Amino acid sequence: MPLPDVTLTVTFPDGSVADLGPFTPAGDRLGFVATVEVPAGTSSGEAAVDDGLGGPPYTFRIGADD
């Protein structure tokens, strides 16, 4: 049975949210690639990408480490 589409959102360190759109798992590993464009002037900190399925988000750091 194919995996369902997911809609990804990213939450930036300042709390603003961007919709990355729907993605359909495909290929041998049932994955996909999402590109996140970080707006100019975004403060440093942790950003989180959520797939809306209830699992933990994927997190990454924006900016320099303090």
Backbone atoms as SQL, in Angstrom:
CREATE TABLE atoms (id INTEGER PRIMARY KEY, chain TEXT, resi INTEGER, resn TEXT, atom TEXT, x REAL, y REAL, z REAL);
INSERT INTO atoms VALUES
  (1, 'A', 1, 'MET', 'N', 0.844, -1.175, 0.000),
  (2, 'A', 1, 'MET', 'CA', 0.000, 0.000, 0.000),
  (3, 'A', 1, 'MET', 'C', 0.893, 1.243, 0.000),
  (4, 'A', 2, 'PRO', 'N', 0.640, 2.201, -0.885),
  (5, 'A', 2, 'PRO', 'CA', 1.467, 3.409, -0.930),
  (6, 'A', 2, 'PRO', 'C', 1.295, 4.263, 0.326),
  (7, 'A', 3, 'LEU', 'N', 2.350, 4.964, 0.653),
  (8, 'A', 3, 'LEU', 'CA', 2.277, 5.895, 1.778),
  (9, 'A', 3, 'LEU', 'C', 1.480, 7.123, 1.359),
  (10, 'A', 4, 'PRO', 'N', 0.802, 7.769, 2.312),
  (11, 'A', 4, 'PRO', 'CA', 0.009, 8.949, 1.967),
  (12, 'A', 4, 'PRO', 'C', 0.892, 10.165, 1.697),
  (13, 'A', 5, 'ASP', 'N', 0.333, 11.122, 0.956),
  (14, 'A', 5, 'ASP', 'CA', 1.000, 12.409, 0.796),
  (15, 'A', 5, 'ASP', 'C', 1.129, 13.058, 2.169),
  (16, 'A', 6, 'VAL', 'N', 2.144, 13.892, 2.322),
  (17, 'A', 6, 'VAL', 'CA', 2.301, 14.682, 3.539),
  (18, 'A', 6, 'VAL', 'C', 2.397, 16.144, 3.139),
  (19, 'A', 7, 'THR', 'N', 1.929, 17.017, 4.010),
  (20, 'A', 7, 'THR', 'CA', 2.071, 18.452, 3.803),
  (21, 'A', 7, 'THR', 'C', 3.071, 18.950, 4.826),
  (22, 'A', 8, 'LEU', 'N', 4.174, 19.496, 4.348),
  (23, 'A', 8, 'LEU', 'CA', 5.233, 19.953, 5.240),
  (24, 'A', 8, 'LEU', 'C', 5.089, 21.436, 5.546),
  (25, 'A', 9, 'THR', 'N', 5.355, 21.778, 6.802),
  (26, 'A', 9, 'THR', 'CA', 5.453, 23.173, 7.210),
  (27, 'A', 9, 'THR', 'C', 6.758, 23.345, 7.974),
  (28, 'A', 10, 'VAL', 'N', 7.333, 24.536, 7.868),
  (29, 'A', 10, 'VAL', 'CA', 8.542, 24.840, 8.625),
  (30, 'A', 10, 'VAL', 'C', 8.228, 25.998, 9.560),
  (31, 'A', 11, 'THR', 'N', 8.669, 25.859, 10.810),
  (32, 'A', 11, 'THR', 'CA', 8.536, 26.928, 11.791),
  (33, 'A', 11, 'THR', 'C', 9.932, 27.475, 12.053),
  (34, 'A', 12, 'PHE', 'N', 10.096, 28.782, 11.808),
  (35, 'A', 12, 'PHE', 'CA', 11.393, 29.434, 11.976),
  (36, 'A', 12, 'PHE', 'C', 11.586, 29.857, 13.433),
  (37, 'A', 13, 'PRO', 'N', 12.827, 30.219, 13.812),
  (38, 'A', 13, 'PRO', 'CA', 13.108, 30.558, 15.209),
  (39, 'A', 13, 'PRO', 'C', 12.211, 31.660, 15.787),
  (40, 'A', 14, 'ASP', 'N', 11.735, 32.583, 14.942),
  (41, 'A', 14, 'ASP', 'CA', 10.883, 33.669, 15.449),
  (42, 'A', 14, 'ASP', 'C', 9.413, 33.268, 15.556),
  (43, 'A', 15, 'GLY', 'N', 9.088, 32.012, 15.215),
  (44, 'A', 15, 'GLY', 'CA', 7.721, 31.527, 15.304),
  (45, 'A', 15, 'GLY', 'C', 6.926, 31.632, 14.016),
  (46, 'A', 16, 'SER', 'N', 7.477, 32.299, 13.002),
  (47, 'A', 16, 'SER', 'CA', 6.766, 32.381, 11.726),
  (48, 'A', 16, 'SER', 'C', 6.758, 31.008, 11.060),
  (49, 'A', 17, 'VAL', 'N', 5.707, 30.750, 10.286),
  (50, 'A', 17, 'VAL', 'CA', 5.498, 29.436, 9.676),
  (51, 'A', 17, 'VAL', 'C', 5.379, 29.591, 8.169),
  (52, 'A', 18, 'ALA', 'N', 5.999, 28.672, 7.430),
  (53, 'A', 18, 'ALA', 'CA', 5.895, 28.647, 5.969),
  (54, 'A', 18, 'ALA', 'C', 5.427, 27.266, 5.532),
  (55, 'A', 19, 'ASP', 'N', 4.504, 27.247, 4.592),
  (56, 'A', 19, 'ASP', 'CA', 4.000, 26.000, 4.024),
  (57, 'A', 19, 'ASP', 'C', 4.935, 25.573, 2.904),
  (58, 'A', 20, 'LEU', 'N', 5.491, 24.378, 3.001),
  (59, 'A', 20, 'LEU', 'CA', 6.380, 23.871, 1.956),
  (60, 'A', 20, 'LEU', 'C', 5.619, 23.095, 0.896),
  (61, 'A', 21, 'GLY', 'N', 4.351, 22.815, 1.153),
  (62, 'A', 21, 'GLY', 'CA', 3.515, 22.142, 0.169),
  (63, 'A', 21, 'GLY', 'C', 3.386, 20.656, 0.401),
  (64, 'A', 22, 'PRO', 'N', 2.581, 20.023, -0.458),
  (65, 'A', 22, 'PRO', 'CA', 2.391, 18.577, -0.348),
  (66, 'A', 22, 'PRO', 'C', 3.542, 17.813, -1.005),
  (67, 'A', 23, 'PHE', 'N', 3.863, 16.671, -0.446),
  (68, 'A', 23, 'PHE', 'CA', 4.913, 15.804, -0.979),
  (69, 'A', 23, 'PHE', 'C', 4.388, 14.377, -1.015),
  (70, 'A', 24, 'THR', 'N', 4.763, 13.645, -2.060),
  (71, 'A', 24, 'THR', 'CA', 4.357, 12.259, -2.215),
  (72, 'A', 24, 'THR', 'C', 5.582, 11.365, -2.102),
  (73, 'A', 25, 'PRO', 'N', 5.640, 10.486, -1.089),
  (74, 'A', 25, 'PRO', 'CA', 6.766, 9.560, -0.992),
  (75, 'A', 25, 'PRO', 'C', 6.852, 8.700, -2.252),
  (76, 'A', 26, 'ALA', 'N', 8.070, 8.551, -2.790),
  (77, 'A', 26, 'ALA', 'CA', 8.259, 7.784, -4.025),
  (78, 'A', 26, 'ALA', 'C', 9.663, 7.190, -4.058),
  (79, 'A', 27, 'GLY', 'N', 9.900, 6.320, -5.010),
  (80, 'A', 27, 'GLY', 'CA', 11.217, 5.725, -5.204),
  (81, 'A', 27, 'GLY', 'C', 11.440, 4.518, -4.313),
  (82, 'A', 28, 'ASP', 'N', 12.643, 3.956, -4.431),
  (83, 'A', 28, 'ASP', 'CA', 12.989, 2.748, -3.677),
  (84, 'A', 28, 'ASP', 'C', 12.904, 2.944, -2.168),
  (85, 'A', 29, 'ARG', 'N', 13.231, 4.135, -1.705),
  (86, 'A', 29, 'ARG', 'CA', 13.245, 4.398, -0.262),
  (87, 'A', 29, 'ARG', 'C', 12.009, 5.155, 0.212),
  (88, 'A', 30, 'LEU', 'N', 11.059, 5.351, -0.685),
  (89, 'A', 30, 'LEU', 'CA', 9.819, 6.047, -0.348),
  (90, 'A', 30, 'LEU', 'C', 10.095, 7.383, 0.326),
  (91, 'A', 31, 'GLY', 'N', 10.960, 8.168, -0.268),
  (92, 'A', 31, 'GLY', 'CA', 11.303, 9.463, 0.297),
  (93, 'A', 31, 'GLY', 'C', 10.992, 10.596, -0.653),
  (94, 'A', 32, 'PHE', 'N', 11.407, 11.777, -0.266),
  (95, 'A', 32, 'PHE', 'CA', 11.263, 12.972, -1.086),
  (96, 'A', 32, 'PHE', 'C', 12.272, 13.993, -0.592),
  (97, 'A', 33, 'VAL', 'N', 12.470, 15.048, -1.355),
  (98, 'A', 33, 'VAL', 'CA', 13.389, 16.125, -0.998),
  (99, 'A', 33, 'VAL', 'C', 12.588, 17.409, -0.884),
  (100, 'A', 34, 'ALA', 'N', 12.772, 18.131, 0.198),
  (101, 'A', 34, 'ALA', 'CA', 12.130, 19.431, 0.391),
  (102, 'A', 34, 'ALA', 'C', 13.218, 20.484, 0.532),
  (103, 'A', 35, 'THR', 'N', 13.050, 21.594, -0.152),
  (104, 'A', 35, 'THR', 'CA', 13.993, 22.706, -0.064),
  (105, 'A', 35, 'THR', 'C', 13.375, 23.803, 0.787),
  (106, 'A', 36, 'VAL', 'N', 14.116, 24.280, 1.771),
  (107, 'A', 36, 'VAL', 'CA', 13.640, 25.345, 2.651),
  (108, 'A', 36, 'VAL', 'C', 14.405, 26.614, 2.322),
  (109, 'A', 37, 'GLU', 'N', 13.680, 27.663, 1.940),
  (110, 'A', 37, 'GLU', 'CA', 14.297, 28.966, 1.715),
  (111, 'A', 37, 'GLU', 'C', 14.139, 29.782, 2.991),
  (112, 'A', 38, 'VAL', 'N', 15.275, 30.151, 3.575),
  (113, 'A', 38, 'VAL', 'CA', 15.261, 30.916, 4.812),
  (114, 'A', 38, 'VAL', 'C', 15.181, 32.397, 4.449),
  (115, 'A', 39, 'PRO', 'N', 14.142, 33.096, 4.914),
  (116, 'A', 39, 'PRO', 'CA', 14.003, 34.514, 4.583),
  (117, 'A', 39, 'PRO', 'C', 15.180, 35.336, 5.121),
  (118, 'A', 40, 'ALA', 'N', 15.566, 36.347, 4.359),
  (119, 'A', 40, 'ALA', 'CA', 16.628, 37.255, 4.804),
  (120, 'A', 40, 'ALA', 'C', 16.233, 37.863, 6.145),
  (121, 'A', 41, 'GLY', 'N', 17.188, 37.986, 7.026),
  (122, 'A', 41, 'GLY', 'CA', 16.938, 38.595, 8.322),
  (123, 'A', 41, 'GLY', 'C', 16.383, 37.652, 9.372),
  (124, 'A', 42, 'THR', 'N', 16.233, 36.370, 9.029),
  (125, 'A', 42, 'THR', 'CA', 15.738, 35.403, 10.011),
  (126, 'A', 42, 'THR', 'C', 16.752, 35.279, 11.143),
  (127, 'A', 43, 'SER', 'N', 16.259, 35.339, 12.371),
  (128, 'A', 43, 'SER', 'CA', 17.161, 35.250, 13.512),
  (129, 'A', 43, 'SER', 'C', 17.738, 33.844, 13.642),
  (130, 'A', 44, 'SER', 'N', 18.889, 33.762, 14.294),
  (131, 'A', 44, 'SER', 'CA', 19.527, 32.472, 14.533),
  (132, 'A', 44, 'SER', 'C', 18.685, 31.649, 15.492),
  (133, 'A', 45, 'GLY', 'N', 18.768, 30.343, 15.349),
  (134, 'A', 45, 'GLY', 'CA', 18.060, 29.450, 16.254),
  (135, 'A', 45, 'GLY', 'C', 17.613, 28.194, 15.546),
  (136, 'A', 46, 'GLU', 'N', 16.787, 27.429, 16.214),
  (137, 'A', 46, 'GLU', 'CA', 16.324, 26.151, 15.686),
  (138, 'A', 46, 'GLU', 'C', 15.056, 26.336, 14.863),
  (139, 'A', 47, 'ALA', 'N', 15.018, 25.690, 13.705),
  (140, 'A', 47, 'ALA', 'CA', 13.818, 25.636, 12.868),
  (141, 'A', 47, 'ALA', 'C', 13.330, 24.195, 12.876),
  (142, 'A', 48, 'ALA', 'N', 12.038, 24.021, 12.664),
  (143, 'A', 48, 'ALA', 'CA', 11.454, 22.680, 12.707),
  (144, 'A', 48, 'ALA', 'C', 10.554, 22.457, 11.502),
  (145, 'A', 49, 'VAL', 'N', 10.732, 21.303, 10.847),
  (146, 'A', 49, 'VAL', 'CA', 9.876, 20.901, 9.732),
  (147, 'A', 49, 'VAL', 'C', 8.959, 19.801, 10.241),
  (148, 'A', 50, 'ASP', 'N', 7.653, 19.996, 10.048),
  (149, 'A', 50, 'ASP', 'CA', 6.653, 19.056, 10.544),
  (150, 'A', 50, 'ASP', 'C', 5.856, 18.494, 9.378),
  (151, 'A', 51, 'ASP', 'N', 5.558, 17.192, 9.424),
  (152, 'A', 51, 'ASP', 'CA', 4.800, 16.555, 8.344),
  (153, 'A', 51, 'ASP', 'C', 3.319, 16.394, 8.671),
  (154, 'A', 52, 'GLY', 'N', 2.901, 16.850, 9.836),
  (155, 'A', 52, 'GLY', 'CA', 1.497, 16.789, 10.203),
  (156, 'A', 52, 'GLY', 'C', 0.993, 15.411, 10.587),
  (157, 'A', 53, 'LEU', 'N', 1.881, 14.424, 10.685),
  (158, 'A', 53, 'LEU', 'CA', 1.456, 13.061, 11.008),
  (159, 'A', 53, 'LEU', 'C', 1.580, 12.725, 12.491),
  (160, 'A', 54, 'GLY', 'N', 2.043, 13.686, 13.294),
  (161, 'A', 54, 'GLY', 'CA', 2.093, 13.470, 14.733),
  (162, 'A', 54, 'GLY', 'C', 3.424, 13.015, 15.287),
  (163, 'A', 55, 'GLY', 'N', 4.389, 12.724, 14.434),
  (164, 'A', 55, 'GLY', 'CA', 5.711, 12.327, 14.911),
  (165, 'A', 55, 'GLY', 'C', 6.546, 13.548, 15.253),
  (166, 'A', 56, 'PRO', 'N', 7.749, 13.326, 15.763),
  (167, 'A', 56, 'PRO', 'CA', 8.613, 14.463, 16.081),
  (168, 'A', 56, 'PRO', 'C', 9.037, 15.189, 14.805),
  (169, 'A', 57, 'PRO', 'N', 9.210, 16.512, 14.876),
  (170, 'A', 57, 'PRO', 'CA', 9.637, 17.255, 13.693),
  (171, 'A', 57, 'PRO', 'C', 11.125, 17.044, 13.415),
  (172, 'A', 58, 'TYR', 'N', 11.511, 17.315, 12.168),
  (173, 'A', 58, 'TYR', 'CA', 12.926, 17.358, 11.804),
  (174, 'A', 58, 'TYR', 'C', 13.401, 18.757, 12.157),
  (175, 'A', 59, 'THR', 'N', 14.489, 18.880, 12.899),
  (176, 'A', 59, 'THR', 'CA', 14.977, 20.199, 13.296),
  (177, 'A', 59, 'THR', 'C', 16.351, 20.466, 12.704),
  (178, 'A', 60, 'PHE', 'N', 16.616, 21.745, 12.472),
  (179, 'A', 60, 'PHE', 'CA', 17.928, 22.175, 12.002),
  (180, 'A', 60, 'PHE', 'C', 18.196, 23.577, 12.516),
  (181, 'A', 61, 'ARG', 'N', 19.469, 23.944, 12.520),
  (182, 'A', 61, 'ARG', 'CA', 19.893, 25.231, 13.067),
  (183, 'A', 61, 'ARG', 'C', 20.102, 26.234, 11.953),
  (184, 'A', 62, 'ILE', 'N', 19.628, 27.455, 12.179),
  (185, 'A', 62, 'ILE', 'CA', 19.826, 28.574, 11.266),
  (186, 'A', 62, 'ILE', 'C', 20.785, 29.544, 11.933),
  (187, 'A', 63, 'GLY', 'N', 21.790, 30.006, 11.196),
  (188, 'A', 63, 'GLY', 'CA', 22.706, 31.012, 11.723),
  (189, 'A', 63, 'GLY', 'C', 23.891, 30.409, 12.434),
  (190, 'A', 64, 'ALA', 'N', 24.676, 31.304, 12.991),
  (191, 'A', 64, 'ALA', 'CA', 25.914, 30.911, 13.659),
  (192, 'A', 64, 'ALA', 'C', 25.630, 30.398, 15.061),
  (193, 'A', 65, 'ASP', 'N', 26.465, 29.474, 15.515),
  (194, 'A', 65, 'ASP', 'CA', 26.378, 29.019, 16.903),
  (195, 'A', 65, 'ASP', 'C', 26.913, 30.113, 17.802),
  (196, 'A', 66, 'ASP', 'N', 26.251, 30.317, 18.922),
  (197, 'A', 66, 'ASP', 'CA', 26.698, 31.338, 19.877),
  (198, 'A', 66, 'ASP', 'C', 27.672, 30.756, 20.860);
